[in-house]
mmCIF file of C-alpha atoms in Angstrom:
data_model
loop_
_atom_site.group_PDB
_atom_site.id
_atom_site.type_symbol
_atom_site.label_atom_id
_atom_site.label_comp_id
_atom_site.label_asym_id
_atom_site.label_seq_id
_atom_site.Cartn_x
_atom_site.Cartn_y
_atom_site.Cartn_z
ATOM 1 C CA ARG M 1449 60.680 187.240 44.634
ATOM 2 C CA PHE M 1450 58.654 190.755 46.570
ATOM 3 C CA ILE M 1451 61.269 191.510 48.861
ATOM 4 C CA ALA M 1452 64.861 190.348 47.890
ATOM 5 C CA LYS M 1453 64.221 190.982 44.648
ATOM 6 C CA PRO M 1454 63.804 194.577 44.826
ATOM 7 C CA CYS M 1455 66.719 194.840 46.291
ATOM 8 C CA ALA M 1456 69.113 192.760 44.419
ATOM 9 C CA LEU M 1457 67.888 195.580 41.328
ATOM 10 C CA GLY M 1458 68.480 198.386 44.084
ATOM 11 C CA LEU M 1459 71.901 197.471 44.460
ATOM 12 C CA LYS M 1460 72.528 196.554 40.775
ATOM 13 C CA VAL M 1461 72.220 193.115 40.906
ATOM 14 C CA GLN M 1462 72.866 191.509 37.723
ATOM 15 C CA ALA M 1463 69.562 190.536 36.206
ATOM 16 C CA ASN M 1464 70.579 189.084 33.296
ATOM 17 C CA GLY M 1465 71.422 185.284 32.708
ATOM 18 C CA PRO M 1466 73.983 183.796 30.432
ATOM 19 C CA GLN M 1467 73.958 184.731 26.427
ATOM 20 C CA LYS M 1468 72.036 182.305 25.180
ATOM 21 C CA ALA M 1469 73.674 179.872 21.963
ATOM 22 C CA GLN M 1470 72.236 180.605 18.643
ATOM 23 C CA PRO M 1471 69.726 178.056 17.939
ATOM 24 C CA ASN M 1472 70.162 175.060 15.787
ATOM 25 C CA ALA M 1473 68.936 171.898 15.556
ATOM 26 C CA ILE M 1474 71.566 169.464 14.893
ATOM 27 C CA LEU M 1475 73.664 171.000 17.672
ATOM 28 C CA GLU M 1476 70.947 171.151 20.522
ATOM 29 C CA LYS M 1477 70.101 167.387 19.399
ATOM 30 C CA VAL M 1478 73.740 165.870 19.721
ATOM 31 C CA PHE M 1479 73.507 168.708 23.233
ATOM 32 C CA THR M 1480 70.383 166.735 24.513
ATOM 33 C CA ALA M 1481 69.984 163.721 23.335
ATOM 34 C CA ILE M 1482 74.141 162.095 23.188
ATOM 35 C CA THR M 1483 76.294 164.219 24.806
ATOM 36 C CA LYS M 1484 76.889 167.914 26.512
ATOM 37 C CA HIS M 1485 80.601 167.591 26.403
ATOM 38 C CA PRO M 1486 81.767 166.721 22.901
ATOM 39 C CA ASP M 1487 85.160 164.405 22.334
ATOM 40 C CA GLU M 1488 87.849 165.539 20.113
ATOM 41 C CA LYS M 1489 86.128 163.243 17.041
ATOM 42 C CA ARG M 1490 82.804 164.283 16.989
ATOM 43 C CA LEU M 1491 83.680 167.524 16.982
ATOM 44 C CA GLU M 1492 85.700 166.910 13.860
ATOM 45 C CA GLY M 1493 82.125 165.604 13.073
ATOM 46 C CA LEU M 1494 80.309 168.257 13.256
ATOM 47 C CA SER M 1495 82.538 170.984 12.411
ATOM 48 C CA LYS M 1496 82.741 168.662 8.430
ATOM 49 C CA GLN M 1497 78.699 168.196 8.610
ATOM 50 C CA LEU M 1498 78.285 172.303 9.385
ATOM 51 C CA ASP M 1499 80.957 173.497 7.843
ATOM 52 C CA TRP M 1500 81.987 175.308 11.298
ATOM 53 C CA ASP M 1501 85.908 175.558 12.938
ATOM 54 C CA VAL M 1502 85.812 173.359 15.744
ATOM 55 C CA ARG M 1503 86.595 176.581 17.884
ATOM 56 C CA SER M 1504 83.450 177.848 17.065
ATOM 57 C CA ILE M 1505 81.341 174.356 18.055
ATOM 58 C CA GLN M 1506 83.032 173.891 21.580
ATOM 59 C CA ARG M 1507 81.322 177.836 22.107
ATOM 60 C CA TRP M 1508 78.446 176.882 21.380
ATOM 61 C CA PHE M 1509 78.358 173.750 23.823
ATOM 62 C CA ARG M 1510 80.231 175.903 25.980
ATOM 63 C CA GLN M 1511 77.411 178.635 25.871
ATOM 64 C CA ARG M 1512 74.601 176.005 25.727
ATOM 65 C CA ARG M 1513 75.704 174.399 28.867
ATOM 66 C CA ASN M 1514 75.956 178.187 30.300
ATOM 67 C CA GLN M 1515 72.809 178.902 29.278
ATOM 68 C CA GLU M 1516 71.003 176.673 32.381
ATOM 69 C CA LYS M 1517 72.920 177.684 34.875
ATOM 70 C CA PRO M 1518 71.760 180.606 36.976
ATOM 71 C CA SER M 1519 71.269 184.349 37.234
ATOM 72 C CA THR M 1520 73.302 186.464 39.677
ATOM 73 C CA LEU M 1521 69.861 187.501 40.397
ATOM 74 C CA ARG M 1522 68.681 184.318 41.057
ATOM 75 C CA LYS M 1523 71.700 183.606 43.834
ATOM 76 C CA PHE M 1524 71.246 187.102 45.717
ATOM 77 C CA CYS M 1525 67.433 186.406 45.981
ATOM 78 C CA GLU M 1526 68.465 182.489 47.536
ATOM 79 C CA SER M 1527 71.155 183.989 49.657
ATOM 80 C CA MET M 1528 68.874 186.418 51.228
ATOM 81 C CA TRP M 1529 66.556 184.556 52.106
ATOM 82 C CA ARG M 1530 68.673 182.240 53.324
ATOM 83 C CA PHE M 1531 70.737 185.000 55.245
ATOM 84 C CA THR M 1532 67.145 186.602 57.081
ATOM 85 C CA PHE M 1533 65.975 182.548 58.600
ATOM 86 C CA TYR M 1534 70.050 182.041 59.312
ATOM 87 C CA LEU M 1535 70.252 185.380 61.515
ATOM 88 C CA TYR M 1536 66.542 185.075 62.599
ATOM 89 C CA ILE M 1537 66.436 182.137 64.256
ATOM 90 C CA PHE M 1538 70.141 182.484 65.647
ATOM 91 C CA THR M 1539 68.697 185.210 67.429
ATOM 92 C CA TYR M 1540 65.810 183.391 68.816
ATOM 93 C CA GLY M 1541 67.937 180.846 69.788
ATOM 94 C CA VAL M 1542 70.753 183.548 72.001
ATOM 95 C CA ARG M 1543 67.921 184.641 73.474
ATOM 96 C CA PHE M 1544 66.045 181.527 74.153
ATOM 97 C CA LEU M 1545 69.345 179.695 76.074
ATOM 98 C CA LYS M 1546 70.821 182.954 77.524
ATOM 99 C CA LYS M 1547 67.706 181.645 80.175
ATOM 100 C CA THR M 1548 68.451 178.215 80.430
ATOM 101 C CA PRO M 1549 70.747 176.552 82.684
ATOM 102 C CA TRP M 1550 72.786 173.629 80.047
ATOM 103 C CA LEU M 1551 73.939 176.748 78.133
ATOM 104 C CA TRP M 1552 76.474 177.342 81.248
ATOM 105 C CA ASN M 1553 76.477 173.791 82.680
ATOM 106 C CA THR M 1554 75.861 171.124 79.793
ATOM 107 C CA ARG M 1555 75.292 168.412 82.547
ATOM 108 C CA GLN M 1556 71.725 170.192 83.050
ATOM 109 C CA CYS M 1557 71.152 168.860 79.993
ATOM 110 C CA TRP M 1558 70.661 165.540 81.302
ATOM 111 C CA ASN M 1559 69.283 166.166 85.171
ATOM 112 C CA GLY M 1560 65.866 164.766 85.065
ATOM 113 C CA TYR M 1561 66.311 163.192 82.156
ATOM 114 C CA PRO M 1562 64.133 161.955 80.229
ATOM 115 C CA TYR M 1563 60.920 163.196 82.350
ATOM 116 C CA GLN M 1564 62.164 167.197 81.045
ATOM 117 C CA PRO M 1565 59.696 169.312 80.070
ATOM 118 C CA LEU M 1566 58.979 170.624 76.573
ATOM 119 C CA MET M 1567 58.829 174.120 76.740
ATOM 120 C CA PRO M 1568 56.654 176.171 74.537
ATOM 121 C CA ASP M 1569 59.604 177.589 73.771
ATOM 122 C CA LEU M 1570 62.352 175.306 73.154
ATOM 123 C CA HIS M 1571 59.207 173.859 71.000
ATOM 124 C CA TYR M 1572 59.197 176.847 68.802
ATOM 125 C CA TYR M 1573 62.730 176.642 68.399
ATOM 126 C CA TYR M 1574 62.835 173.045 67.144
ATOM 127 C CA ILE M 1575 59.515 172.678 64.989
ATOM 128 C CA VAL M 1576 60.828 175.800 62.725
ATOM 129 C CA GLU M 1577 63.977 174.282 62.704
ATOM 130 C CA LEU M 1578 63.388 171.176 61.502
ATOM 131 C CA SER M 1579 60.578 172.688 58.591
ATOM 132 C CA PHE M 1580 63.329 174.671 57.218
ATOM 133 C CA TYR M 1581 65.962 171.222 56.971
ATOM 134 C CA TRP M 1582 63.092 169.448 55.480
ATOM 135 C CA SER M 1583 62.386 172.461 53.389
ATOM 136 C CA LEU M 1584 65.944 172.391 52.157
ATOM 137 C CA MET M 1585 65.810 168.506 51.875
ATOM 138 C CA PHE M 1586 63.192 168.957 49.352
ATOM 139 C CA SER M 1587 64.323 172.160 47.674
ATOM 140 C CA GLN M 1588 68.270 171.100 46.913
ATOM 141 C CA PHE M 1589 67.138 168.865 43.708
ATOM 142 C CA ILE M 1590 65.072 172.714 42.295
ATOM 143 C CA ASP M 1591 67.833 175.046 44.029
ATOM 144 C CA ILE M 1592 71.143 176.039 42.466
ATOM 145 C CA LYS M 1593 73.427 173.258 42.353
ATOM 146 C CA ARG M 1594 76.613 173.343 44.306
ATOM 147 C CA LYS M 1595 79.586 171.674 44.033
ATOM 148 C CA ASP M 1596 79.275 170.096 47.425
ATOM 149 C CA PHE M 1597 75.638 168.800 46.686
ATOM 150 C CA GLY M 1598 76.659 165.852 47.821
ATOM 151 C CA ILE M 1599 78.073 166.960 50.947
ATOM 152 C CA MET M 1600 75.551 168.983 51.420
ATOM 153 C CA CYS M 1601 72.262 166.438 50.460
ATOM 154 C CA THR M 1602 74.460 163.785 53.394
ATOM 155 C CA HIS M 1603 74.204 167.092 55.798
ATOM 156 C CA HIS M 1604 70.181 167.503 55.585
ATOM 157 C CA ILE M 1605 69.123 163.869 55.880
ATOM 158 C CA VAL M 1606 72.070 163.641 58.905
ATOM 159 C CA ALA M 1607 70.236 166.669 60.381
ATOM 160 C CA VAL M 1608 66.664 165.886 59.602
ATOM 161 C CA THR M 1609 67.245 162.655 61.467
ATOM 162 C CA LEU M 1610 69.137 164.526 64.677
ATOM 163 C CA LEU M 1611 66.648 166.698 64.676
ATOM 164 C CA SER M 1612 63.638 164.208 64.965
ATOM 165 C CA PHE M 1613 65.376 161.620 66.508
ATOM 166 C CA SER M 1614 66.387 164.084 69.033
ATOM 167 C CA TYR M 1615 62.615 165.112 69.616
ATOM 168 C CA VAL M 1616 60.867 161.679 70.236
ATOM 169 C CA THR M 1617 64.216 160.408 72.269
ATOM 170 C CA ASN M 1618 64.261 164.122 73.951
ATOM 171 C CA LEU M 1619 67.121 164.970 73.995
ATOM 172 C CA THR M 1620 66.563 169.178 72.833
ATOM 173 C CA ARG M 1621 68.202 170.212 75.594
ATOM 174 C CA VAL M 1622 72.123 169.467 73.868
ATOM 175 C CA GLY M 1623 69.893 169.912 70.143
ATOM 176 C CA THR M 1624 69.491 173.513 71.291
ATOM 177 C CA LEU M 1625 73.173 174.342 71.511
ATOM 178 C CA THR M 1626 74.355 172.315 68.545
ATOM 179 C CA LEU M 1627 71.371 174.456 67.004
ATOM 180 C CA CYS M 1628 72.110 177.233 67.497
ATOM 181 C CA LEU M 1629 76.314 176.947 66.820
ATOM 182 C CA HIS M 1630 75.614 175.415 63.237
ATOM 183 C CA ASP M 1631 73.596 178.263 62.113
ATOM 184 C CA VAL M 1632 75.933 181.796 63.248
ATOM 185 C CA ALA M 1633 78.909 180.526 60.499
ATOM 186 C CA ASP M 1634 75.994 180.311 58.458
ATOM 187 C CA ILE M 1635 74.723 184.227 58.656
ATOM 188 C CA VAL M 1636 78.055 185.202 57.738
ATOM 189 C CA LEU M 1637 78.229 182.759 54.706
ATOM 190 C CA GLU M 1638 75.620 184.129 53.671
ATOM 191 C CA ALA M 1639 76.013 187.720 53.909
ATOM 192 C CA ALA M 1640 79.926 187.340 52.407
ATOM 193 C CA LYS M 1641 77.914 185.712 49.336
ATOM 194 C CA MET M 1642 75.560 188.468 48.480
ATOM 195 C CA ALA M 1643 78.259 191.414 49.236
ATOM 196 C CA ASN M 1644 80.602 189.284 46.041
ATOM 197 C CA TYR M 1645 77.074 189.316 43.976
ATOM 198 C CA CYS M 1646 76.948 192.855 44.349
ATOM 199 C CA LYS M 1647 81.081 193.335 43.301
ATOM 200 C CA CYS M 1648 81.734 194.997 46.709
ATOM 201 C CA GLN M 1649 84.738 192.594 46.432
ATOM 202 C CA LYS M 1650 86.830 193.335 49.796
ATOM 203 C CA LEU M 1651 83.465 193.341 52.142
ATOM 204 C CA SER M 1652 83.403 189.694 50.190
ATOM 205 C CA ASP M 1653 87.016 188.468 51.331
ATOM 206 C CA LEU M 1654 86.386 190.228 55.180
ATOM 207 C CA LEU M 1655 83.318 188.600 55.151
ATOM 208 C CA PHE M 1656 84.681 185.578 53.949
ATOM 209 C CA PHE M 1657 87.736 185.049 56.069
ATOM 210 C CA THR M 1658 85.286 185.895 59.118
ATOM 211 C CA PHE M 1659 83.163 182.319 57.935
ATOM 212 C CA ALA M 1660 86.188 180.642 57.914
ATOM 213 C CA ILE M 1661 87.612 181.854 61.356
ATOM 214 C CA VAL M 1662 84.063 181.601 63.137
ATOM 215 C CA PHE M 1663 83.166 178.014 61.244
ATOM 216 C CA ILE M 1664 86.792 176.493 62.093
ATOM 217 C CA VAL M 1665 86.616 177.401 65.428
ATOM 218 C CA SER M 1666 82.633 176.437 66.033
ATOM 219 C CA ARG M 1667 82.807 173.159 64.192
ATOM 220 C CA LEU M 1668 86.027 172.044 64.986
ATOM 221 C CA GLY M 1669 87.037 173.451 68.413
ATOM 222 C CA ILE M 1670 83.090 174.387 70.221
ATOM 223 C CA TYR M 1671 81.106 171.526 68.505
ATOM 224 C CA PRO M 1672 83.665 168.563 69.702
ATOM 225 C CA LEU M 1673 84.798 169.748 72.913
ATOM 226 C CA TRP M 1674 81.200 170.978 74.455
ATOM 227 C CA ILE M 1675 78.147 168.659 72.307
ATOM 228 C CA LEU M 1676 80.291 165.443 71.728
ATOM 229 C CA ASN M 1677 81.939 165.783 75.151
ATOM 230 C CA THR M 1678 78.809 165.818 77.386
ATOM 231 C CA THR M 1679 76.974 163.571 74.581
ATOM 232 C CA LEU M 1680 79.730 160.908 74.845
ATOM 233 C CA PHE M 1681 80.844 161.155 78.462
ATOM 234 C CA GLU M 1682 78.686 163.298 80.593
ATOM 235 C CA LEU M 1683 75.879 161.662 79.238
ATOM 236 C CA TYR M 1684 76.635 158.331 80.380
ATOM 237 C CA GLU M 1685 78.197 159.334 83.381
ATOM 238 C CA THR M 1686 75.056 160.676 84.349
ATOM 239 C CA LEU M 1687 72.863 158.197 82.793
ATOM 240 C CA GLY M 1688 74.376 154.867 81.829
ATOM 241 C CA ASN M 1689 74.670 152.590 78.457
ATOM 242 C CA PHE M 1690 71.290 152.834 76.637
ATOM 243 C CA PRO M 1691 70.448 152.360 72.710
ATOM 244 C CA ALA M 1692 69.601 155.971 72.050
ATOM 245 C CA LEU M 1693 72.909 156.484 73.042
ATOM 246 C CA TRP M 1694 74.691 155.650 70.164
ATOM 247 C CA VAL M 1695 72.478 156.518 67.608
ATOM 248 C CA PHE M 1696 72.526 159.563 68.676
ATOM 249 C CA ASN M 1697 76.255 160.034 69.198
ATOM 250 C CA MET M 1698 76.643 157.951 65.730
ATOM 251 C CA LEU M 1699 74.534 160.605 64.046
ATOM 252 C CA LEU M 1700 76.716 163.565 65.521
ATOM 253 C CA VAL M 1701 80.204 162.318 64.960
ATOM 254 C CA ILE M 1702 78.963 161.937 61.677
ATOM 255 C CA LEU M 1703 78.081 165.529 61.203
ATOM 256 C CA GLN M 1704 81.688 165.719 63.008
ATOM 257 C CA ILE M 1705 83.210 164.035 59.605
ATOM 258 C CA LEU M 1706 81.485 166.441 57.202
ATOM 259 C CA HIS M 1707 82.872 169.728 59.156
ATOM 260 C CA CYS M 1708 86.668 168.310 58.698
ATOM 261 C CA LEU M 1709 85.429 168.114 55.146
ATOM 262 C CA TRP M 1710 83.940 171.481 54.519
ATOM 263 C CA SER M 1711 86.997 173.178 57.157
ATOM 264 C CA TYR M 1712 89.152 171.380 54.256
ATOM 265 C CA LEU M 1713 87.316 172.931 50.984
ATOM 266 C CA ILE M 1714 87.193 176.261 53.127
ATOM 267 C CA ILE M 1715 91.244 175.504 54.169
ATOM 268 C CA LYS M 1716 91.722 175.275 49.957
ATOM 269 C CA THR M 1717 89.912 178.510 49.378
ATOM 270 C CA ALA M 1718 91.886 180.822 52.033
ATOM 271 C CA TYR M 1719 95.060 179.133 50.529
ATOM 272 C CA LYS M 1720 94.057 180.366 46.892
ATOM 273 C CA ALA M 1721 92.643 183.874 48.321
ATOM 274 C CA PHE M 1722 96.317 184.543 49.730
ATOM 275 C CA THR M 1723 98.042 183.502 46.862
ATOM 276 C CA LYS M 1724 96.289 184.894 44.424
ATOM 277 C CA GLY M 1725 95.764 187.855 46.278
ATOM 278 C CA LYS M 1726 91.458 187.867 47.013
ATOM 279 C CA VAL M 1727 88.769 185.299 46.801
ATOM 280 C CA ALA M 1728 87.819 183.833 43.731
ATOM 281 C CA LYS M 1729 85.106 181.329 45.445
ATOM 282 C CA ASP M 1730 83.664 180.117 47.189
ATOM 283 C CA ASP M 1731 84.655 175.298 47.742
ATOM 284 C CA ARG M 1732 81.485 174.919 50.292
ATOM 285 C CA SER M 1733 78.756 176.010 48.537
ATOM 286 C CA ASP M 1734 79.136 178.154 46.458
ATOM 287 C CA ILE M 1735 79.691 176.798 42.856
ATOM 288 C CA GLU M 1736 77.603 174.942 40.618
ATOM 289 C CA SER M 1737 78.630 171.929 39.908
ATOM 290 C CA SER M 1738 78.217 172.017 35.895
ATOM 291 C CA SER M 1739 80.462 174.893 35.749
ATOM 292 C CA ASP M 1740 82.934 175.006 32.713
ATOM 293 C CA GLU M 1741 86.551 176.263 34.182
ATOM 294 C CA GLU M 1742 88.253 174.332 33.033
ATOM 295 C CA GLU M 1743 87.284 173.976 29.398
ATOM 296 C CA THR M 1744 88.161 177.687 28.404
ATOM 297 C CA VAL M 1745 89.681 177.791 24.857
ATOM 298 C CA PRO M 1746 90.685 181.014 23.892
ATOM 299 C CA ARG M 1747 88.189 182.537 21.010
ATOM 300 C CA SER M 1748 88.905 182.410 17.024
ATOM 301 C CA LYS M 1749 90.627 185.367 15.377
ATOM 302 C CA THR M 1750 89.040 185.496 12.455
ATOM 303 C CA PRO M 1751 84.790 185.253 13.825
ATOM 304 C CA HIS M 1752 82.541 183.591 11.587
ATOM 305 C CA SER M 1753 79.860 185.476 9.824
ATOM 306 C CA THR M 1754 76.604 185.563 11.796
ATOM 307 C CA VAL M 1755 74.101 184.611 9.455
ATOM 308 C CA ALA M 1756 76.310 181.783 7.715
ATOM 309 C CA THR M 1757 77.664 179.983 11.357
ATOM 310 C CA ASN M 1758 77.249 179.734 14.667
ATOM 311 C CA GLY M 1759 76.291 183.541 15.422
ATOM 312 C CA THR M 1760 78.383 183.524 18.851
ATOM 313 C CA GLY M 1761 80.105 186.282 17.957
ATOM 314 C CA GLY M 1762 79.811 188.454 21.374
ATOM 315 C CA THR M 1763 81.169 187.679 25.064
ATOM 316 C CA ASN M 1764 81.049 184.248 26.396
ATOM 317 C CA GLY M 1765 78.457 183.529 29.109
ATOM 318 C CA THR M 1766 79.637 183.136 32.893
ATOM 319 C CA ASN M 1767 78.165 181.456 35.139
ATOM 320 C CA GLY M 1768 76.282 184.081 37.240
ATOM 321 C CA PHE M 1769 79.022 184.200 39.558
ATOM 322 C CA LEU M 1770 81.625 186.039 38.409
ATOM 323 C CA SER M 1771 81.020 188.237 35.678
ATOM 324 C CA GLY M 1772 83.345 189.041 31.681
ATOM 325 C CA THR M 1773 86.930 187.931 31.498
ATOM 326 C CA CYS M 1774 87.075 187.386 35.128
ATOM 327 C CA SER M 1775 84.791 184.431 34.879
ATOM 328 C CA GLU M 1776 86.541 183.009 32.514
ATOM 329 C CA GLU M 1777 90.621 183.200 33.969
ATOM 330 C CA HIS M 1778 88.705 181.343 37.900
#
């Protein structure tokens, strides 16, 4: 509010939200009580009742749905907050881990287990990360809803459970490696979003492709070969079989499944970018679930009178991600 918003305005990020639909009691009642996506039969009935053409009613419903979407300014502020946190905690994690023996030799994660002292730096690192993921657990219901809301919700539950379980069972050394590895890609993702909101398209595209490479290398390459290898094999060889091992590995494998799902979305977005010439969207975590992209209707060549009809002679409200015609094309 006091830092991100002035930065956004200084970078000329669009402050106003989507255009509001003209107040209409009948359409508002249908929208709130019956459906936000009326079918053809209902549209024809409303057209006769209001003496509007069908396209005007479709446009009103589209604008009314867009009216509930957040502004670009709000999305920029949210991304800047997350970028700041990820950058800080990743920097802290790297500074802490480069002094530890288990960064260079993962077998050191299990030496002396479970009687490993909880160092103050490690405790701080864990508690801050756990606090952040707990905050995401609650804020995801009031923050901007993304296209991958279900996957993100699952991820937050797994992350909180994994952090809490590893803290209780003193599996914190490998936990710090996992945290640091996950934070690096999110820094680039949030930076790409902010560049897009500032309409720096070339910078946004560059950052997105950088994010795609970092994400796939870290989550599909380093994570299974470095983290899963030590928890599935080295841990078993060192300490043998015990119940916590299976629970811990199950949570880590679920995390890997989520990585695969996200990688699919990222690769799909990158493919679209190559075929269309630029990155239109980030399928991983930057599209509202309420998007009406599939329902773009050509404007009527003969607009209605503002007083007698719908009063929607202006341009169609955007989703706060891209503006004007570009939003409708995408």
